[in-house]
mmCIF file of C-alpha atoms and ligand atoms in Angstrom:
data_model
loop_
_atom_site.group_PDB
_atom_site.id
_atom_site.type_symbol
_atom_site.label_atom_id
_atom_site.label_comp_id
_atom_site.label_asym_id
_atom_site.label_seq_id
_atom_site.Cartn_x
_atom_site.Cartn_y
_atom_site.Cartn_z
ATOM 1 C CA MET A 1 82.530 103.982 90.157
ATOM 2 C CA SER A 2 82.462 107.118 88.101
ATOM 3 C CA VAL A 3 81.176 109.646 90.462
ATOM 4 C CA CYS A 4 80.774 113.122 89.011
ATOM 5 C CA SER A 5 82.997 112.473 85.999
ATOM 6 C CA SER A 6 81.160 115.090 84.104
ATOM 7 C CA SER A 7 82.169 118.526 85.160
ATOM 8 C CA SER A 8 79.226 120.369 83.740
ATOM 9 C CA SER A 9 76.299 121.013 86.002
ATOM 10 C CA SER A 10 72.778 121.186 84.713
ATOM 11 C CA SER A 11 71.635 124.729 84.130
ATOM 12 C CA SER A 12 68.891 126.186 86.167
ATOM 13 C CA GLY A 13 66.599 127.102 83.312
ATOM 14 C CA GLY A 14 63.439 128.805 84.449
ATOM 15 C CA TYR A 15 64.705 129.461 87.925
ATOM 16 C CA LEU A 16 66.962 132.294 86.914
ATOM 17 C CA GLY A 17 64.024 134.573 86.487
ATOM 18 C CA SER A 18 63.116 134.403 90.125
ATOM 19 C CA ALA A 19 66.686 134.633 91.370
ATOM 20 C CA LYS A 20 66.375 138.256 92.290
ATOM 21 C CA ALA A 21 63.451 137.647 94.602
ATOM 22 C CA TRP A 22 65.447 136.022 97.330
ATOM 23 C CA ILE A 23 68.405 138.260 97.434
ATOM 24 C CA VAL A 24 69.044 140.108 100.420
ATOM 25 C CA HIS A 25 67.638 143.414 101.398
ATOM 26 C CA GLY A 26 68.317 145.619 104.344
ATOM 27 C CA ILE A 27 71.249 144.341 106.357
ATOM 28 C CA VAL A 28 72.872 142.704 103.483
ATOM 29 C CA ALA A 29 72.671 145.353 100.817
ATOM 30 C CA GLY A 30 75.816 147.131 101.983
ATOM 31 C CA ILE A 31 77.531 143.866 102.601
ATOM 32 C CA THR A 32 77.056 142.578 99.114
ATOM 33 C CA ILE A 33 78.820 145.653 97.788
ATOM 34 C CA GLY A 34 81.603 145.367 100.308
ATOM 35 C CA ALA A 35 82.064 141.717 99.513
ATOM 36 C CA ALA A 36 82.091 142.423 95.768
ATOM 37 C CA ILE A 37 84.895 144.927 96.147
ATOM 38 C CA GLY A 38 86.889 142.487 98.304
ATOM 39 C CA ALA A 39 86.341 139.749 95.828
ATOM 40 C CA ARG A 40 87.531 141.843 92.940
ATOM 41 C CA ALA A 41 90.698 142.741 94.781
ATOM 42 C CA TYR A 42 91.249 139.073 95.480
ATOM 43 C CA LEU A 43 90.367 137.851 92.038
ATOM 44 C CA GLY A 44 92.910 140.288 90.650
ATOM 45 C CA ARG A 45 95.475 137.976 92.123
ATOM 46 C CA SER A 46 93.795 134.687 91.314
ATOM 47 C CA ARG A 47 90.865 134.199 88.995
ATOM 48 C CA LYS A 48 90.217 130.700 90.214
ATOM 49 C CA PHE A 49 89.525 131.272 93.846
ATOM 50 C CA ARG A 50 87.571 128.339 95.254
ATOM 51 C CA SER A 51 86.073 127.705 91.868
ATOM 52 C CA ARG A 52 85.481 123.925 92.091
ATOM 53 C CA VAL A 53 82.292 123.207 93.986
ATOM 54 C CA VAL A 54 80.550 119.973 94.968
ATOM 55 C CA GLY A 55 77.135 119.630 96.593
ATOM 56 C CA ILE A 56 76.867 116.663 98.959
ATOM 57 C CA ILE A 57 73.525 115.399 100.269
ATOM 58 C CA PRO A 58 74.179 113.284 103.386
ATOM 59 C CA ALA A 59 71.456 110.607 103.691
ATOM 60 C CA ARG A 60 71.483 108.023 106.401
ATOM 61 C CA PHE A 61 68.857 105.425 106.861
ATOM 62 C CA ALA A 62 68.777 105.132 110.636
ATOM 63 C CA SER A 63 67.220 107.961 112.531
ATOM 64 C CA SER A 64 65.756 108.038 116.022
ATOM 65 C CA ARG A 65 62.888 110.229 115.047
ATOM 66 C CA PHE A 66 62.186 109.000 111.510
ATOM 67 C CA GLN A 67 63.583 105.666 110.308
ATOM 68 C CA GLY A 68 64.305 105.553 106.573
ATOM 69 C CA LYS A 69 63.487 109.237 106.213
ATOM 70 C CA PRO A 70 65.306 109.893 102.892
ATOM 71 C CA LEU A 71 63.138 107.348 101.150
ATOM 72 C CA VAL A 72 59.784 108.602 102.310
ATOM 73 C CA GLU A 73 57.581 109.590 99.418
ATOM 74 C CA ILE A 74 56.391 113.191 99.159
ATOM 75 C CA LEU A 75 53.594 113.414 96.587
ATOM 76 C CA GLY A 76 54.764 110.175 95.109
ATOM 77 C CA LYS A 77 58.516 110.933 94.841
ATOM 78 C CA PRO A 78 61.220 109.925 97.349
ATOM 79 C CA MET A 79 62.389 112.864 99.447
ATOM 80 C CA ILE A 80 65.997 112.280 98.535
ATOM 81 C CA GLN A 81 65.140 112.576 94.836
ATOM 82 C CA ARG A 82 63.300 115.855 95.457
ATOM 83 C CA THR A 83 66.263 117.318 97.273
ATOM 84 C CA TRP A 84 68.669 116.131 94.547
ATOM 85 C CA GLU A 85 66.529 117.574 91.764
ATOM 86 C CA ARG A 86 66.567 120.978 93.512
ATOM 87 C CA ALA A 87 70.286 120.808 94.053
ATOM 88 C CA LYS A 88 70.936 119.907 90.397
ATOM 89 C CA MET A 89 69.332 123.226 89.398
ATOM 90 C CA ALA A 90 71.983 125.233 91.260
ATOM 91 C CA THR A 91 74.321 126.813 88.736
ATOM 92 C CA THR A 92 77.384 126.988 91.008
ATOM 93 C CA LEU A 93 77.712 123.244 91.617
ATOM 94 C CA ASP A 94 79.978 121.221 89.364
ATOM 95 C CA CYS A 95 78.551 118.044 90.705
ATOM 96 C CA VAL A 96 75.942 116.774 93.201
ATOM 97 C CA VAL A 97 76.364 113.490 95.074
ATOM 98 C CA VAL A 98 74.385 111.681 97.673
ATOM 99 C CA ALA A 99 76.490 110.289 100.596
ATOM 100 C CA THR A 100 74.845 107.346 102.228
ATOM 101 C CA ASP A 101 75.531 104.353 104.446
ATOM 102 C CA ASP A 102 72.584 102.359 103.173
ATOM 103 C CA ALA A 103 72.101 100.048 100.208
ATOM 104 C CA LYS A 104 68.398 100.862 99.730
ATOM 105 C CA ILE A 105 69.140 104.553 99.500
ATOM 106 C CA ALA A 106 72.008 103.878 97.059
ATOM 107 C CA GLN A 107 69.615 101.730 94.972
ATOM 108 C CA CYS A 108 67.018 104.458 94.978
ATOM 109 C CA CYS A 109 69.662 106.968 93.785
ATOM 110 C CA LYS A 110 70.677 104.701 91.008
ATOM 111 C CA GLY A 111 67.018 104.537 89.978
ATOM 112 C CA PHE A 112 66.653 108.267 89.368
ATOM 113 C CA GLY A 113 70.175 108.793 88.064
ATOM 114 C CA ALA A 114 71.997 110.411 90.988
ATOM 115 C CA ASP A 115 75.666 109.947 91.707
ATOM 116 C CA PHE A 116 76.274 108.533 95.145
ATOM 117 C CA VAL A 117 79.135 107.599 97.459
ATOM 118 C CA MET A 118 78.989 104.909 100.140
ATOM 119 C CA THR A 119 80.073 106.184 103.505
ATOM 120 C CA SER A 120 80.491 104.301 106.749
ATOM 121 C CA GLU A 121 77.778 103.828 109.322
ATOM 122 C CA SER A 122 80.105 105.268 111.922
ATOM 123 C CA CYS A 123 79.787 108.863 110.687
ATOM 124 C CA ARG A 124 78.507 110.704 113.701
ATOM 125 C CA ASN A 125 76.847 113.558 111.817
ATOM 126 C CA GLY A 126 76.232 114.966 108.375
ATOM 127 C CA THR A 127 79.425 117.002 108.383
ATOM 128 C CA GLU A 128 81.534 113.925 108.967
ATOM 129 C CA ARG A 129 79.656 112.102 106.255
ATOM 130 C CA CYS A 130 80.320 114.990 103.855
ATOM 131 C CA ASN A 131 83.962 114.864 104.747
ATOM 132 C CA GLU A 132 84.247 111.148 104.209
ATOM 133 C CA ALA A 133 82.433 111.447 100.863
ATOM 134 C CA LEU A 134 84.692 114.253 99.774
ATOM 135 C CA GLN A 135 87.780 112.112 100.361
ATOM 136 C CA LYS A 136 86.284 109.398 98.211
ATOM 137 C CA LEU A 137 85.489 111.531 95.187
ATOM 138 C CA GLU A 138 87.827 111.203 92.213
ATOM 139 C CA LYS A 139 88.107 114.964 91.715
ATOM 140 C CA LYS A 140 89.285 117.696 94.040
ATOM 141 C CA TYR A 141 86.931 120.420 95.133
ATOM 142 C CA ASP A 142 87.502 123.799 96.857
ATOM 143 C CA ILE A 143 84.026 124.180 98.338
ATOM 144 C CA VAL A 144 81.608 121.597 99.694
ATOM 145 C CA VAL A 145 77.953 122.456 100.162
ATOM 146 C CA ASN A 146 76.241 120.328 102.775
ATOM 147 C CA ILE A 147 72.692 120.027 101.454
ATOM 148 C CA GLN A 148 70.418 118.630 104.117
ATOM 149 C CA GLY A 149 68.214 115.912 102.731
ATOM 150 C CA ASP A 150 65.297 116.896 104.959
ATOM 151 C CA GLU A 151 64.555 120.168 103.165
ATOM 152 C CA PRO A 152 63.137 118.921 99.863
ATOM 153 C CA LEU A 153 61.974 122.364 98.818
ATOM 154 C CA ILE A 154 65.364 124.043 99.122
ATOM 155 C CA GLU A 155 65.702 126.762 96.471
ATOM 156 C CA PRO A 156 68.691 126.338 94.150
ATOM 157 C CA GLU A 157 69.206 130.096 94.479
ATOM 158 C CA ILE A 158 70.030 129.634 98.166
ATOM 159 C CA ILE A 159 72.657 127.087 97.339
ATOM 160 C CA ASP A 160 74.179 129.454 94.760
ATOM 161 C CA GLY A 161 73.941 132.311 97.237
ATOM 162 C CA ILE A 162 76.029 130.668 99.900
ATOM 163 C CA VAL A 163 78.552 129.403 97.417
ATOM 164 C CA LYS A 164 79.075 132.887 95.925
ATOM 165 C CA ALA A 165 79.255 134.387 99.394
ATOM 166 C CA LEU A 166 82.059 132.047 100.330
ATOM 167 C CA GLN A 167 83.876 132.658 97.059
ATOM 168 C CA ALA A 168 83.623 136.390 97.658
ATOM 169 C CA ALA A 169 84.926 136.199 101.240
ATOM 170 C CA PRO A 170 88.451 134.746 101.232
ATOM 171 C CA ASP A 171 88.762 135.222 104.974
ATOM 172 C CA ALA A 172 85.727 132.999 105.706
ATOM 173 C CA VAL A 173 85.837 129.165 105.852
ATOM 174 C CA PHE A 174 82.120 128.621 106.125
ATOM 175 C CA SER A 175 78.953 130.187 104.812
ATOM 176 C CA THR A 176 75.305 129.736 105.651
ATOM 177 C CA ALA A 177 71.868 131.382 105.258
ATOM 178 C CA VAL A 178 69.327 133.031 107.483
ATOM 179 C CA THR A 179 65.773 134.202 106.890
ATOM 180 C CA SER A 180 63.313 136.335 108.836
ATOM 181 C CA LEU A 181 62.267 134.848 112.154
ATOM 182 C CA LYS A 182 58.500 134.613 112.721
ATOM 183 C CA PRO A 183 57.481 136.214 116.020
ATOM 184 C CA GLU A 184 55.733 132.983 117.106
ATOM 185 C CA ASP A 185 59.108 131.122 116.806
ATOM 186 C CA ALA A 186 60.983 133.619 118.972
ATOM 187 C CA PHE A 187 61.123 131.402 122.075
ATOM 188 C CA ASP A 188 61.216 128.019 120.351
ATOM 189 C CA PRO A 189 64.658 126.542 121.164
ATOM 190 C CA ASN A 190 64.526 124.402 118.023
ATOM 191 C CA ARG A 191 64.596 127.587 115.937
ATOM 192 C CA VAL A 192 68.130 128.843 116.034
ATOM 193 C CA LYS A 193 68.663 132.566 115.929
ATOM 194 C CA CYS A 194 71.669 134.407 114.549
ATOM 195 C CA VAL A 195 73.190 137.865 114.790
ATOM 196 C CA VAL A 196 75.625 139.228 112.202
ATOM 197 C CA ASP A 197 78.061 142.110 111.960
ATOM 198 C CA ASN A 198 77.959 144.984 109.542
ATOM 199 C CA HIS A 199 79.899 142.990 106.973
ATOM 200 C CA GLY A 200 77.623 139.967 107.024
ATOM 201 C CA TYR A 201 79.839 137.764 109.192
ATOM 202 C CA ALA A 202 78.217 135.727 111.970
ATOM 203 C CA ILE A 203 78.690 137.035 115.496
ATOM 204 C CA TYR A 204 76.689 134.405 117.354
ATOM 205 C CA PHE A 205 73.986 131.739 117.112
ATOM 206 C CA SER A 206 71.596 130.902 119.929
ATOM 207 C CA ARG A 207 68.563 128.857 120.775
ATOM 208 C CA GLY A 208 67.491 131.823 122.867
ATOM 209 C CA LEU A 209 66.206 134.989 121.362
ATOM 210 C CA ILE A 210 69.038 137.280 120.287
ATOM 211 C CA PRO A 211 69.229 140.216 120.466
ATOM 212 C CA PHE A 212 67.171 140.308 123.672
ATOM 213 C CA ASN A 213 64.960 143.302 124.268
ATOM 214 C CA LYS A 214 64.988 144.531 127.864
ATOM 215 C CA SER A 215 61.198 144.433 127.906
ATOM 216 C CA GLY A 216 61.584 140.649 127.905
ATOM 217 C CA LYS A 217 59.202 140.471 124.938
ATOM 218 C CA VAL A 218 59.589 140.075 121.200
ATOM 219 C CA ASN A 219 60.143 143.453 119.643
ATOM 220 C CA LEU A 220 57.916 143.300 116.546
ATOM 221 C CA GLN A 221 59.972 146.072 114.961
ATOM 222 C CA TYR A 222 63.251 144.154 115.104
ATOM 223 C CA PRO A 223 64.394 142.065 112.135
ATOM 224 C CA TYR A 224 65.392 138.874 113.971
ATOM 225 C CA LEU A 225 67.191 136.208 111.939
ATOM 226 C CA LEU A 226 66.360 132.498 111.800
ATOM 227 C CA HIS A 227 69.261 130.182 110.851
ATOM 228 C CA LEU A 228 68.652 127.708 108.007
ATOM 229 C CA GLY A 229 70.417 124.356 108.016
ATOM 230 C CA ILE A 230 72.265 124.727 104.700
ATOM 231 C CA GLN A 231 75.969 125.420 104.888
ATOM 232 C CA SER A 232 79.047 125.414 102.675
ATOM 233 C CA PHE A 233 82.657 124.860 103.704
ATOM 234 C CA ASP A 234 86.058 125.476 102.415
ATOM 235 C CA SER A 235 87.114 121.893 101.779
ATOM 236 C CA LYS A 236 90.458 122.290 103.587
ATOM 237 C CA PHE A 237 88.557 123.503 106.635
ATOM 238 C CA LEU A 238 86.080 120.681 106.356
ATOM 239 C CA SER A 239 88.907 118.164 106.692
ATOM 240 C CA ILE A 240 89.913 119.591 110.107
ATOM 241 C CA TYR A 241 86.430 120.677 111.332
ATOM 242 C CA PRO A 242 85.314 117.389 112.886
ATOM 243 C CA GLU A 243 88.653 117.085 114.672
ATOM 244 C CA LEU A 244 88.495 120.516 116.267
ATOM 245 C CA GLN A 245 87.931 120.375 120.024
ATOM 246 C CA SER A 246 84.435 120.943 121.257
ATOM 247 C CA THR A 247 83.982 124.353 122.788
ATOM 248 C CA PRO A 248 82.037 125.713 125.824
ATOM 249 C CA LEU A 249 79.417 127.707 123.932
ATOM 250 C CA GLN A 250 78.931 124.927 121.399
ATOM 251 C CA LEU A 251 78.307 122.464 124.218
ATOM 252 C CA GLU A 252 76.036 124.737 126.190
ATOM 253 C CA GLU A 253 73.814 125.658 123.288
ATOM 254 C CA ASP A 254 74.248 122.281 121.524
ATOM 255 C CA LEU A 255 75.015 124.100 118.270
ATOM 256 C CA GLU A 256 77.835 122.758 116.081
ATOM 257 C CA GLN A 257 78.344 126.003 114.205
ATOM 258 C CA LEU A 258 79.448 127.744 117.397
ATOM 259 C CA LYS A 259 82.596 125.601 117.388
ATOM 260 C CA VAL A 260 83.662 127.381 114.159
ATOM 261 C CA LEU A 261 83.249 130.800 115.712
ATOM 262 C CA GLU A 262 84.833 129.859 119.038
ATOM 263 C CA HIS A 263 87.931 128.610 117.288
ATOM 264 C CA GLY A 264 88.204 131.993 115.694
ATOM 265 C CA TYR A 265 87.155 131.186 112.136
ATOM 266 C CA LYS A 266 84.916 133.497 110.136
ATOM 267 C CA MET A 267 81.567 132.570 108.828
ATOM 268 C CA LYS A 268 79.703 134.427 106.081
ATOM 269 C CA VAL A 269 75.908 134.718 106.387
ATOM 270 C CA ILE A 270 73.463 135.658 103.630
ATOM 271 C CA LYS A 271 69.830 136.622 104.135
ATOM 272 C CA VAL A 272 67.269 134.971 101.955
ATOM 273 C CA ASP A 273 63.530 134.692 101.606
ATOM 274 C CA HIS A 274 62.666 131.119 102.493
ATOM 275 C CA GLU A 275 59.837 129.406 104.206
ATOM 276 C CA ALA A 276 61.310 126.375 106.012
ATOM 277 C CA HIS A 277 59.534 123.095 105.330
ATOM 278 C CA GLY A 278 61.866 120.666 107.053
ATOM 279 C CA VAL A 279 60.789 117.040 107.364
ATOM 280 C CA ASP A 280 61.918 115.871 110.796
ATOM 281 C CA VAL A 281 59.165 113.511 111.935
ATOM 282 C CA PRO A 282 56.597 111.428 109.985
ATOM 283 C CA GLY A 283 53.860 113.996 110.672
ATOM 284 C CA ASP A 284 55.777 116.597 108.648
ATOM 285 C CA VAL A 285 55.135 114.744 105.415
ATOM 286 C CA GLU A 286 51.458 115.497 105.417
ATOM 287 C CA LYS A 287 52.200 119.184 106.157
ATOM 288 C CA ILE A 288 54.598 119.606 103.323
ATOM 289 C CA GLU A 289 52.270 117.779 100.911
ATOM 290 C CA SER A 290 49.406 120.047 101.729
ATOM 291 C CA PHE A 291 51.658 123.068 101.364
ATOM 292 C CA MET A 292 52.740 121.790 97.907
ATOM 293 C CA ASN A 293 49.131 121.118 96.864
ATOM 294 C CA ASP A 294 48.125 124.616 97.934
ATOM 295 C CA ARG A 295 50.898 126.104 95.792
ATOM 296 C CA ASN A 296 50.376 123.747 92.897
ATOM 297 C CA LEU A 297 53.856 122.286 93.290
ATOM 298 C CA SER A 298 54.327 118.743 92.050
HETATM 299 C C1 NAG B 301 62.451 147.101 122.819
HETATM 300 O O1 NAG B 301 61.155 146.848 122.218
HETATM 301 C C2 NAG B 301 60.271 147.944 122.162
HETATM 302 C C3 NAG B 301 58.987 147.510 121.539
HETATM 303 O O2 NAG B 301 58.543 146.314 122.077
HETATM 304 C C4 NAG B 301 60.883 149.059 121.387
HETATM 305 O O3 NAG B 301 60.052 150.180 121.422
HETATM 306 C C5 NAG B 301 62.258 149.454 121.970
HETATM 307 O O4 NAG B 301 62.911 150.366 121.141
HETATM 308 C C6 NAG B 301 63.131 148.171 122.042
HETATM 309 N N1 NAG B 301 64.470 148.507 122.526
HETATM 310 C C7 NAG B 301 64.736 148.949 123.725
HETATM 311 C C8 NAG B 301 66.142 149.262 124.031
HETATM 312 O O5 NAG B 301 63.859 149.097 124.567
HETATM 313 C C1 NAG B 302 80.323 115.708 114.469
HETATM 314 O O1 NAG B 302 80.557 114.744 115.437
HETATM 315 C C2 NAG B 302 81.857 114.817 116.007
HETATM 316 C C3 NAG B 302 81.952 113.677 117.003
HETATM 317 O O2 NAG B 302 80.834 113.698 117.867
HETATM 318 C C4 NAG B 302 82.137 116.143 116.667
HETATM 319 O O3 NAG B 302 83.453 116.223 117.131
HETATM 320 C C5 NAG B 302 81.839 117.249 115.719
HETATM 321 O O4 NAG B 302 81.959 118.468 116.368
HETATM 322 C C6 NAG B 302 80.491 117.041 115.149
HETATM 323 N N1 NAG B 302 80.149 118.099 114.256
HETATM 324 C C7 NAG B 302 80.830 118.533 113.246
HETATM 325 C C8 NAG B 302 80.191 119.667 112.551
HETATM 326 O O5 NAG B 302 81.784 117.999 112.853
#
C-alpha cells in the first residue's frame, strides 16, 4: 500500500484569492501579531518546526443517527469525496488520507483516487481512528489535522489556518477554529461555545452560553464564539490523548476537548468566517443541497 508516497500536495489554485476573507478580525488581530513574533523567535532556532502535516478524514460506516453517512450522495457526489476534494486544496497538507473501517468506503475512495488506511472497527471515536491511521502511515508527521467527514463544505483556508496557528504556537498541542455564534443558537446545547484569552488560547468550552450576561439573556452586542469541529494535533500529543484520564468538566459537559485543557495543555483557537453545514442526520442532505443550489455550488 503506498499511502501518501508523494510529498507534494495539490495547490489551492483559485482559492488563494479569497483567503483573506476568512481571516480573523477583532479578537484575533492582536493575537496574530503576537503569534508571529513568537514563531519567528522559535523559527530562529529551528526552521522546521512541525513542518510535516497530514490531513486525516475519519470515516466510519456504522452510525446510530445516519448509517453509511460518508457514502451519501450530495448533488450526485459521495460526501466523503466532497470532503476530500476540499481538503486536497489546503496548501499546508503534505498528504490527505481517509481512515475507515469499511470496505465499501475504501472502494469508493479508490474510485475517486483518494489514499486510504484501514482502521479497526473498535476505534471509539474519530480521534482514536486518526491516531491508529497515523501509526499505519509510512511517513512520519508532526501535525495531524482531523477533518470531519460530515462537513463537506469545509474551506481549505480553515484547514490551513489551524495548521499555521499550531505551527506558530510551540506551547500549544492542539488547534481549532471558532466562528460567530448566531443569537438563535445561544441556548442550543448542540452548539458548543468557546471563550479565549487575549493571546488566542482557549480558556473554556461549554454547551451553555459563555460568557453569561447577568440579564439572563443573549447580549446582542457581545461577540460570542461557536466552536467548529475541525481540529489539529501535535502528533506526539495525539498518541497520548486517547489514553489521558477523563476529567470532571469533560464528563459533565460531554465535550472531549475539555480533557485537553483540564490536563493543563494549551489549545490555540482561530476565528474564521464559516457557515456550518454539517450533515448529521439524513434530513440534512436536502438542506445542504438546497444551500448549494442557491449559491450555484456544484
Ligand atoms: C449585558 O447585556 C446588556 C444588553 O443586553 C448590556 O447592555 C450589558 O452591558 C451586558 N453586561 C452587563 C454586565 O450587564
Ligand atoms: C475517545 O474515546 C476514548 C474511549 O472512550 C476516550 O478515552 C477518549 O477521551 C475519547 N476521545 C478522544 C478525543 O480521544
